[in-house]
Amino acid sequence: QGVASALLVRGRAIACVGAASECAARAGPQVKVVDVGSGAVLPGLADAHGHVLGLGRAAVEVRCDGAHSEEECAARVAERARGVPRGTWVRGRGWDQNLWPGARFPTERSLSTLVPDHPVVLSRVDGHAVWVNQRALEAAGIGPDARDPDGGRILRYDDDRPSGVLVDNAADLVTARIPPPTRDELERLLTGALAELSRVGLTSVHDAGAD
């Protein structure tokens, strides 16, 4: 129906949508005018497929997106690990080996060297693989004799030792060992995510991953 130039709101209801003169004629003397300039006013947006808990977790995890090398990403993990108790799982996401020199998958060596005392699990940018250190492999019982699970693959060195990248269903072997968040941790993650959704204009979301 075209583009309107003004919107009048009375209480919690829209009283007029149309020309500025039409809305002004229906407004009372105490009307508050908000000029959005060259911007636009839209109805609240509803996301039909969201992962609210994942959004909240992403805000507190190590971010590997934008890292220019395996070593840079591992250094970010090491910095985070210095601020948490020994043995605490360190999680992150966003790495993409295609953007690194040689475009090779990373190995556990860099993570194990810089972060030997914390199990580390980092999700790839597409969520279809995780990169872990030796501490995480040991926590999951993944050694040279481990078999690839159905729908998954354990990448290996030439001597068959796991090299630290687990593809698709193989990632579950490690993620199943991560302690579940407490109720308070879940509340903090969800509350943070909801605040971020509101900030960008989403007024409702259908969660596609709630258990």
PDB file of C-alpha atoms in Angstrom:
ATOM      1  CA  GLN A   1       0.000   0.000   0.000  1.00  0.00           C
ATOM      2  CA  GLY A   2       2.897   2.354  -0.535  1.00  0.00           C
ATOM      3  CA  VAL A   3       5.060   4.115   2.031  1.00  0.00           C
ATOM      4  CA  ALA A   4       3.565   6.206   4.820  1.00  0.00           C
ATOM      5  CA  SER A   5       5.293   9.296   6.131  1.00  0.00           C
ATOM      6  CA  ALA A   6       3.957   9.216   9.688  1.00  0.00           C
ATOM      7  CA  LEU A   7       2.700   6.903  12.405  1.00  0.00           C
ATOM      8  CA  LEU A   8       0.589   7.863  15.420  1.00  0.00           C
ATOM      9  CA  VAL A   9       0.617   5.675  18.525  1.00  0.00           C
ATOM     10  CA  ARG A  10      -1.921   6.099  21.329  1.00  0.00           C
ATOM     11  CA  GLY A  11      -1.203   4.011  24.399  1.00  0.00           C
ATOM     12  CA  ARG A  12      -0.309   0.528  23.128  1.00  0.00           C
ATOM     13  CA  ALA A  13      -2.252   0.863  19.878  1.00  0.00           C
ATOM     14  CA  ILE A  14      -1.497   2.326  16.454  1.00  0.00           C
ATOM     15  CA  ALA A  15      -4.029   5.120  15.905  1.00  0.00           C
ATOM     16  CA  CYS A  16      -3.021   6.299  12.429  1.00  0.00           C
ATOM     17  CA  VAL A  17      -0.689   5.397   9.572  1.00  0.00           C
ATOM     18  CA  GLY A  18      -0.479   7.782   6.647  1.00  0.00           C
ATOM     19  CA  ALA A  19       0.515  11.325   5.766  1.00  0.00           C
ATOM     20  CA  ALA A  20       2.108  13.480   8.436  1.00  0.00           C
ATOM     21  CA  SER A  21      -0.757  15.968   8.225  1.00  0.00           C
ATOM     22  CA  GLU A  22      -3.353  13.220   8.720  1.00  0.00           C
ATOM     23  CA  CYS A  23      -1.609  11.836  11.804  1.00  0.00           C
ATOM     24  CA  ALA A  24      -1.043  15.337  13.209  1.00  0.00           C
ATOM     25  CA  ALA A  25      -4.761  16.115  12.864  1.00  0.00           C
ATOM     26  CA  ARG A  26      -5.575  13.091  15.063  1.00  0.00           C
ATOM     27  CA  ALA A  27      -2.903  13.813  17.649  1.00  0.00           C
ATOM     28  CA  GLY A  28      -3.566  15.585  20.940  1.00  0.00           C
ATOM     29  CA  PRO A  29      -1.747  18.692  22.196  1.00  0.00           C
ATOM     30  CA  GLN A  30       0.668  16.620  24.314  1.00  0.00           C
ATOM     31  CA  VAL A  31       1.864  14.471  21.417  1.00  0.00           C
ATOM     32  CA  LYS A  32       5.566  13.548  21.420  1.00  0.00           C
ATOM     33  CA  VAL A  33       7.144  13.809  17.974  1.00  0.00           C
ATOM     34  CA  VAL A  34      10.010  11.493  17.054  1.00  0.00           C
ATOM     35  CA  ASP A  35      11.765  12.360  13.783  1.00  0.00           C
ATOM     36  CA  VAL A  36      13.600   9.335  12.355  1.00  0.00           C
ATOM     37  CA  GLY A  37      15.117  11.402   9.545  1.00  0.00           C
ATOM     38  CA  SER A  38      16.050   9.157   6.636  1.00  0.00           C
ATOM     39  CA  GLY A  39      15.389   6.027   8.716  1.00  0.00           C
ATOM     40  CA  ALA A  40      12.343   3.799   8.644  1.00  0.00           C
ATOM     41  CA  VAL A  41       9.882   2.512  11.226  1.00  0.00           C
ATOM     42  CA  LEU A  42       9.042  -1.176  10.950  1.00  0.00           C
ATOM     43  CA  PRO A  43       6.884  -3.594  12.926  1.00  0.00           C
ATOM     44  CA  GLY A  44       8.834  -5.622  15.471  1.00  0.00           C
ATOM     45  CA  LEU A  45      10.672  -8.394  13.673  1.00  0.00           C
ATOM     46  CA  ALA A  46      10.074 -12.057  14.567  1.00  0.00           C
ATOM     47  CA  ASP A  47      12.892 -14.521  13.868  1.00  0.00           C
ATOM     48  CA  ALA A  48      11.414 -17.798  12.649  1.00  0.00           C
ATOM     49  CA  HIS A  49      14.565 -19.855  13.328  1.00  0.00           C
ATOM     50  CA  GLY A  50      16.848 -18.800  16.148  1.00  0.00           C
ATOM     51  CA  HIS A  51      19.281 -20.407  18.588  1.00  0.00           C
ATOM     52  CA  VAL A  52      18.918 -18.211  21.644  1.00  0.00           C
ATOM     53  CA  LEU A  53      21.144 -20.172  24.006  1.00  0.00           C
ATOM     54  CA  GLY A  54      23.791 -20.426  21.305  1.00  0.00           C
ATOM     55  CA  LEU A  55      23.714 -16.659  20.876  1.00  0.00           C
ATOM     56  CA  GLY A  56      24.179 -16.166  24.588  1.00  0.00           C
ATOM     57  CA  ARG A  57      27.036 -18.657  24.688  1.00  0.00           C
ATOM     58  CA  ALA A  58      28.738 -17.027  21.697  1.00  0.00           C
ATOM     59  CA  ALA A  59      28.985 -13.786  23.656  1.00  0.00           C
ATOM     60  CA  VAL A  60      31.090 -15.413  26.386  1.00  0.00           C
ATOM     61  CA  GLU A  61      33.105 -17.929  24.348  1.00  0.00           C
ATOM     62  CA  VAL A  62      36.428 -17.410  22.594  1.00  0.00           C
ATOM     63  CA  ARG A  63      35.831 -15.903  19.168  1.00  0.00           C
ATOM     64  CA  CYS A  64      38.090 -17.284  16.470  1.00  0.00           C
ATOM     65  CA  ASP A  65      36.417 -15.503  13.576  1.00  0.00           C
ATOM     66  CA  GLY A  66      38.831 -13.067  11.980  1.00  0.00           C
ATOM     67  CA  ALA A  67      41.901 -15.002  13.152  1.00  0.00           C
ATOM     68  CA  HIS A  68      44.517 -15.046  10.396  1.00  0.00           C
ATOM     69  CA  SER A  69      46.194 -18.284  11.438  1.00  0.00           C
ATOM     70  CA  GLU A  70      45.938 -21.358  13.615  1.00  0.00           C
ATOM     71  CA  GLU A  71      48.478 -19.829  15.982  1.00  0.00           C
ATOM     72  CA  GLU A  72      46.487 -16.613  16.385  1.00  0.00           C
ATOM     73  CA  CYS A  73      43.359 -18.555  17.274  1.00  0.00           C
ATOM     74  CA  ALA A  74      45.273 -20.709  19.765  1.00  0.00           C
ATOM     75  CA  ALA A  75      46.711 -17.558  21.353  1.00  0.00           C
ATOM     76  CA  ARG A  76      43.195 -16.216  21.908  1.00  0.00           C
ATOM     77  CA  VAL A  77      42.281 -19.439  23.666  1.00  0.00           C
ATOM     78  CA  ALA A  78      45.387 -19.250  25.842  1.00  0.00           C
ATOM     79  CA  GLU A  79      44.491 -15.712  26.909  1.00  0.00           C
ATOM     80  CA  ARG A  80      41.012 -16.831  27.966  1.00  0.00           C
ATOM     81  CA  ALA A  81      42.355 -19.905  29.756  1.00  0.00           C
ATOM     82  CA  ARG A  82      44.562 -17.748  31.976  1.00  0.00           C
ATOM     83  CA  GLY A  83      41.428 -16.277  33.539  1.00  0.00           C
ATOM     84  CA  VAL A  84      39.646 -19.517  34.494  1.00  0.00           C
ATOM     85  CA  PRO A  85      40.542 -22.280  36.984  1.00  0.00           C
ATOM     86  CA  ARG A  86      42.731 -25.142  35.804  1.00  0.00           C
ATOM     87  CA  GLY A  87      40.679 -28.001  34.380  1.00  0.00           C
ATOM     88  CA  THR A  88      37.780 -25.756  33.317  1.00  0.00           C
ATOM     89  CA  TRP A  89      36.547 -26.378  29.790  1.00  0.00           C
ATOM     90  CA  VAL A  90      37.345 -23.545  27.397  1.00  0.00           C
ATOM     91  CA  ARG A  91      34.929 -23.226  24.504  1.00  0.00           C
ATOM     92  CA  GLY A  92      34.948 -21.147  21.353  1.00  0.00           C
ATOM     93  CA  ARG A  93      33.888 -21.038  17.736  1.00  0.00           C
ATOM     94  CA  GLY A  94      34.364 -19.387  14.366  1.00  0.00           C
ATOM     95  CA  TRP A  95      37.648 -20.782  13.020  1.00  0.00           C
ATOM     96  CA  ASP A  96      37.959 -21.384   9.279  1.00  0.00           C
ATOM     97  CA  GLN A  97      41.119 -23.041   8.034  1.00  0.00           C
ATOM     98  CA  ASN A  98      40.354 -21.951   4.479  1.00  0.00           C
ATOM     99  CA  LEU A  99      41.353 -18.427   5.498  1.00  0.00           C
ATOM    100  CA  TRP A 100      44.720 -19.510   6.932  1.00  0.00           C
ATOM    101  CA  PRO A 101      48.043 -20.012   5.123  1.00  0.00           C
ATOM    102  CA  GLY A 102      47.996 -23.394   3.417  1.00  0.00           C
ATOM    103  CA  ALA A 103      44.263 -23.861   4.158  1.00  0.00           C
ATOM    104  CA  ARG A 104      45.110 -26.950   6.235  1.00  0.00           C
ATOM    105  CA  PHE A 105      43.047 -28.205   9.148  1.00  0.00           C
ATOM    106  CA  PRO A 106      44.590 -27.270  12.501  1.00  0.00           C
ATOM    107  CA  THR A 107      45.969 -29.887  14.893  1.00  0.00           C
ATOM    108  CA  GLU A 108      45.902 -30.338  18.638  1.00  0.00           C
ATOM    109  CA  ARG A 109      49.599 -29.439  18.920  1.00  0.00           C
ATOM    110  CA  SER A 110      49.187 -25.673  18.995  1.00  0.00           C
ATOM    111  CA  LEU A 111      46.331 -25.823  21.490  1.00  0.00           C
ATOM    112  CA  SER A 112      48.016 -28.481  23.630  1.00  0.00           C
ATOM    113  CA  THR A 113      51.224 -26.452  23.795  1.00  0.00           C
ATOM    114  CA  LEU A 114      49.600 -23.151  24.752  1.00  0.00           C
ATOM    115  CA  VAL A 115      46.710 -24.579  26.814  1.00  0.00           C
ATOM    116  CA  PRO A 116      47.900 -27.825  28.422  1.00  0.00           C
ATOM    117  CA  ASP A 117      45.841 -27.631  31.622  1.00  0.00           C
ATOM    118  CA  HIS A 118      42.343 -26.981  30.241  1.00  0.00           C
ATOM    119  CA  PRO A 119      40.279 -29.138  27.869  1.00  0.00           C
ATOM    120  CA  VAL A 120      39.541 -27.005  24.804  1.00  0.00           C
ATOM    121  CA  VAL A 121      36.799 -27.406  22.194  1.00  0.00           C
ATOM    122  CA  LEU A 122      36.380 -24.913  19.350  1.00  0.00           C
ATOM    123  CA  SER A 123      33.544 -25.213  16.823  1.00  0.00           C
ATOM    124  CA  ARG A 124      34.265 -24.504  13.179  1.00  0.00           C
ATOM    125  CA  VAL A 125      32.494 -21.536  11.590  1.00  0.00           C
ATOM    126  CA  ASP A 126      29.867 -23.840  10.023  1.00  0.00           C
ATOM    127  CA  GLY A 127      29.358 -25.962  13.137  1.00  0.00           C
ATOM    128  CA  HIS A 128      30.324 -29.165  11.298  1.00  0.00           C
ATOM    129  CA  ALA A 129      33.633 -29.786  13.050  1.00  0.00           C
ATOM    130  CA  VAL A 130      35.402 -29.097  16.332  1.00  0.00           C
ATOM    131  CA  TRP A 131      39.066 -28.488  17.016  1.00  0.00           C
ATOM    132  CA  VAL A 132      40.277 -29.805  20.375  1.00  0.00           C
ATOM    133  CA  ASN A 133      43.487 -30.174  22.362  1.00  0.00           C
ATOM    134  CA  GLN A 134      45.039 -33.320  23.808  1.00  0.00           C
ATOM    135  CA  ARG A 135      43.404 -32.728  27.187  1.00  0.00           C
ATOM    136  CA  ALA A 136      39.950 -32.841  25.554  1.00  0.00           C
ATOM    137  CA  LEU A 137      40.828 -35.952  23.536  1.00  0.00           C
ATOM    138  CA  GLU A 138      41.887 -37.683  26.734  1.00  0.00           C
ATOM    139  CA  ALA A 139      38.708 -36.600  28.530  1.00  0.00           C
ATOM    140  CA  ALA A 140      36.691 -38.242  25.759  1.00  0.00           C
ATOM    141  CA  GLY A 141      38.864 -41.359  25.621  1.00  0.00           C
ATOM    142  CA  ILE A 142      39.808 -40.758  21.989  1.00  0.00           C
ATOM    143  CA  GLY A 143      43.085 -42.452  21.126  1.00  0.00           C
ATOM    144  CA  PRO A 144      44.693 -44.203  18.144  1.00  0.00           C
ATOM    145  CA  ASP A 145      42.263 -47.129  18.407  1.00  0.00           C
ATOM    146  CA  ALA A 146      39.114 -44.988  18.421  1.00  0.00           C
ATOM    147  CA  ARG A 147      36.762 -45.720  15.546  1.00  0.00           C
ATOM    148  CA  ASP A 148      34.947 -43.148  13.469  1.00  0.00           C
ATOM    149  CA  PRO A 149      31.302 -43.001  14.585  1.00  0.00           C
ATOM    150  CA  ASP A 150      28.474 -43.262  12.078  1.00  0.00           C
ATOM    151  CA  GLY A 151      28.142 -39.916  10.331  1.00  0.00           C
ATOM    152  CA  GLY A 152      31.426 -38.626  11.697  1.00  0.00           C
ATOM    153  CA  ARG A 153      35.176 -38.672  11.175  1.00  0.00           C
ATOM    154  CA  ILE A 154      38.215 -38.367  13.442  1.00  0.00           C
ATOM    155  CA  LEU A 155      41.059 -36.697  11.549  1.00  0.00           C
ATOM    156  CA  ARG A 156      44.421 -38.346  12.223  1.00  0.00           C
ATOM    157  CA  TYR A 157      48.176 -37.960  11.929  1.00  0.00           C
ATOM    158  CA  ASP A 158      50.085 -40.365   9.688  1.00  0.00           C
ATOM    159  CA  ASP A 159      50.574 -42.722  12.651  1.00  0.00           C
ATOM    160  CA  ASP A 160      46.783 -42.904  13.265  1.00  0.00           C
ATOM    161  CA  ARG A 161      46.825 -40.732  16.386  1.00  0.00           C
ATOM    162  CA  PRO A 162      43.876 -38.311  16.471  1.00  0.00           C
ATOM    163  CA  SER A 163      45.092 -34.959  15.169  1.00  0.00           C
ATOM    164  CA  GLY A 164      42.547 -32.859  17.027  1.00  0.00           C
ATOM    165  CA  VAL A 165      39.732 -32.213  14.501  1.00  0.00           C
ATOM    166  CA  LEU A 166      36.465 -34.116  14.832  1.00  0.00           C
ATOM    167  CA  VAL A 167      33.974 -33.835  11.989  1.00  0.00           C
ATOM    168  CA  ASP A 168      30.180 -33.917  12.322  1.00  0.00           C
ATOM    169  CA  ASN A 169      28.998 -36.734  14.648  1.00  0.00           C
ATOM    170  CA  ALA A 170      32.531 -37.346  15.879  1.00  0.00           C
ATOM    171  CA  ALA A 171      32.321 -33.998  17.677  1.00  0.00           C
ATOM    172  CA  ASP A 172      29.727 -35.523  20.011  1.00  0.00           C
ATOM    173  CA  LEU A 173      32.431 -37.749  21.491  1.00  0.00           C
ATOM    174  CA  VAL A 174      33.942 -34.634  23.104  1.00  0.00           C
ATOM    175  CA  THR A 175      30.974 -32.313  23.570  1.00  0.00           C
ATOM    176  CA  ALA A 176      29.175 -35.044  25.540  1.00  0.00           C
ATOM    177  CA  ARG A 177      31.936 -34.732  28.156  1.00  0.00           C
ATOM    178  CA  ILE A 178      31.413 -31.006  28.750  1.00  0.00           C
ATOM    179  CA  PRO A 179      29.607 -30.449  32.060  1.00  0.00           C
ATOM    180  CA  PRO A 180      26.088 -29.061  31.505  1.00  0.00           C
ATOM    181  CA  PRO A 181      25.542 -25.450  32.557  1.00  0.00           C
ATOM    182  CA  THR A 182      23.909 -24.798  35.894  1.00  0.00           C
ATOM    183  CA  ARG A 183      20.482 -23.196  36.113  1.00  0.00           C
ATOM    184  CA  ASP A 184      22.069 -19.851  37.009  1.00  0.00           C
ATOM    185  CA  GLU A 185      24.486 -20.097  34.080  1.00  0.00           C
ATOM    186  CA  LEU A 186      21.612 -20.859  31.707  1.00  0.00           C
ATOM    187  CA  GLU A 187      19.676 -17.869  32.989  1.00  0.00           C
ATOM    188  CA  ARG A 188      22.644 -15.548  32.483  1.00  0.00           C
ATOM    189  CA  LEU A 189      23.242 -16.857  28.947  1.00  0.00           C
ATOM    190  CA  LEU A 190      19.578 -16.574  27.941  1.00  0.00           C
ATOM    191  CA  THR A 191      19.118 -13.142  29.511  1.00  0.00           C
ATOM    192  CA  GLY A 192      22.177 -11.845  27.693  1.00  0.00           C
ATOM    193  CA  ALA A 193      20.932 -13.265  24.399  1.00  0.00           C
ATOM    194  CA  LEU A 194      17.472 -11.753  24.810  1.00  0.00           C
ATOM    195  CA  ALA A 195      18.986  -8.337  25.482  1.00  0.00           C
ATOM    196  CA  GLU A 196      21.035  -8.615  22.283  1.00  0.00           C
ATOM    197  CA  LEU A 197      17.960  -9.673  20.282  1.00  0.00           C
ATOM    198  CA  SER A 198      16.043  -6.649  21.557  1.00  0.00           C
ATOM    199  CA  ARG A 199      18.967  -4.357  20.764  1.00  0.00           C
ATOM    200  CA  VAL A 200      18.882  -5.299  17.076  1.00  0.00           C
ATOM    201  CA  GLY A 201      15.089  -5.031  16.767  1.00  0.00           C
ATOM    202  CA  LEU A 202      13.885  -8.616  17.209  1.00  0.00           C
ATOM    203  CA  THR A 203      10.785  -8.678  19.376  1.00  0.00           C
ATOM    204  CA  SER A 204      10.168 -12.445  19.295  1.00  0.00           C
ATOM    205  CA  VAL A 205      12.053 -15.539  18.249  1.00  0.00           C
ATOM    206  CA  HIS A 206      11.134 -19.152  17.575  1.00  0.00           C
ATOM    207  CA  ASP A 207      13.908 -21.196  19.185  1.00  0.00           C
ATOM    208  CA  ALA A 208      15.025 -23.997  16.866  1.00  0.00           C
ATOM    209  CA  GLY A 209      17.288 -25.708  19.382  1.00  0.00           C
ATOM    210  CA  ALA A 210      15.640 -25.689  22.798  1.00  0.00           C
ATOM    211  CA  ASP A 211      15.774 -28.934  24.730  1.00  0.00           C
TER     212      ASP A 211
END
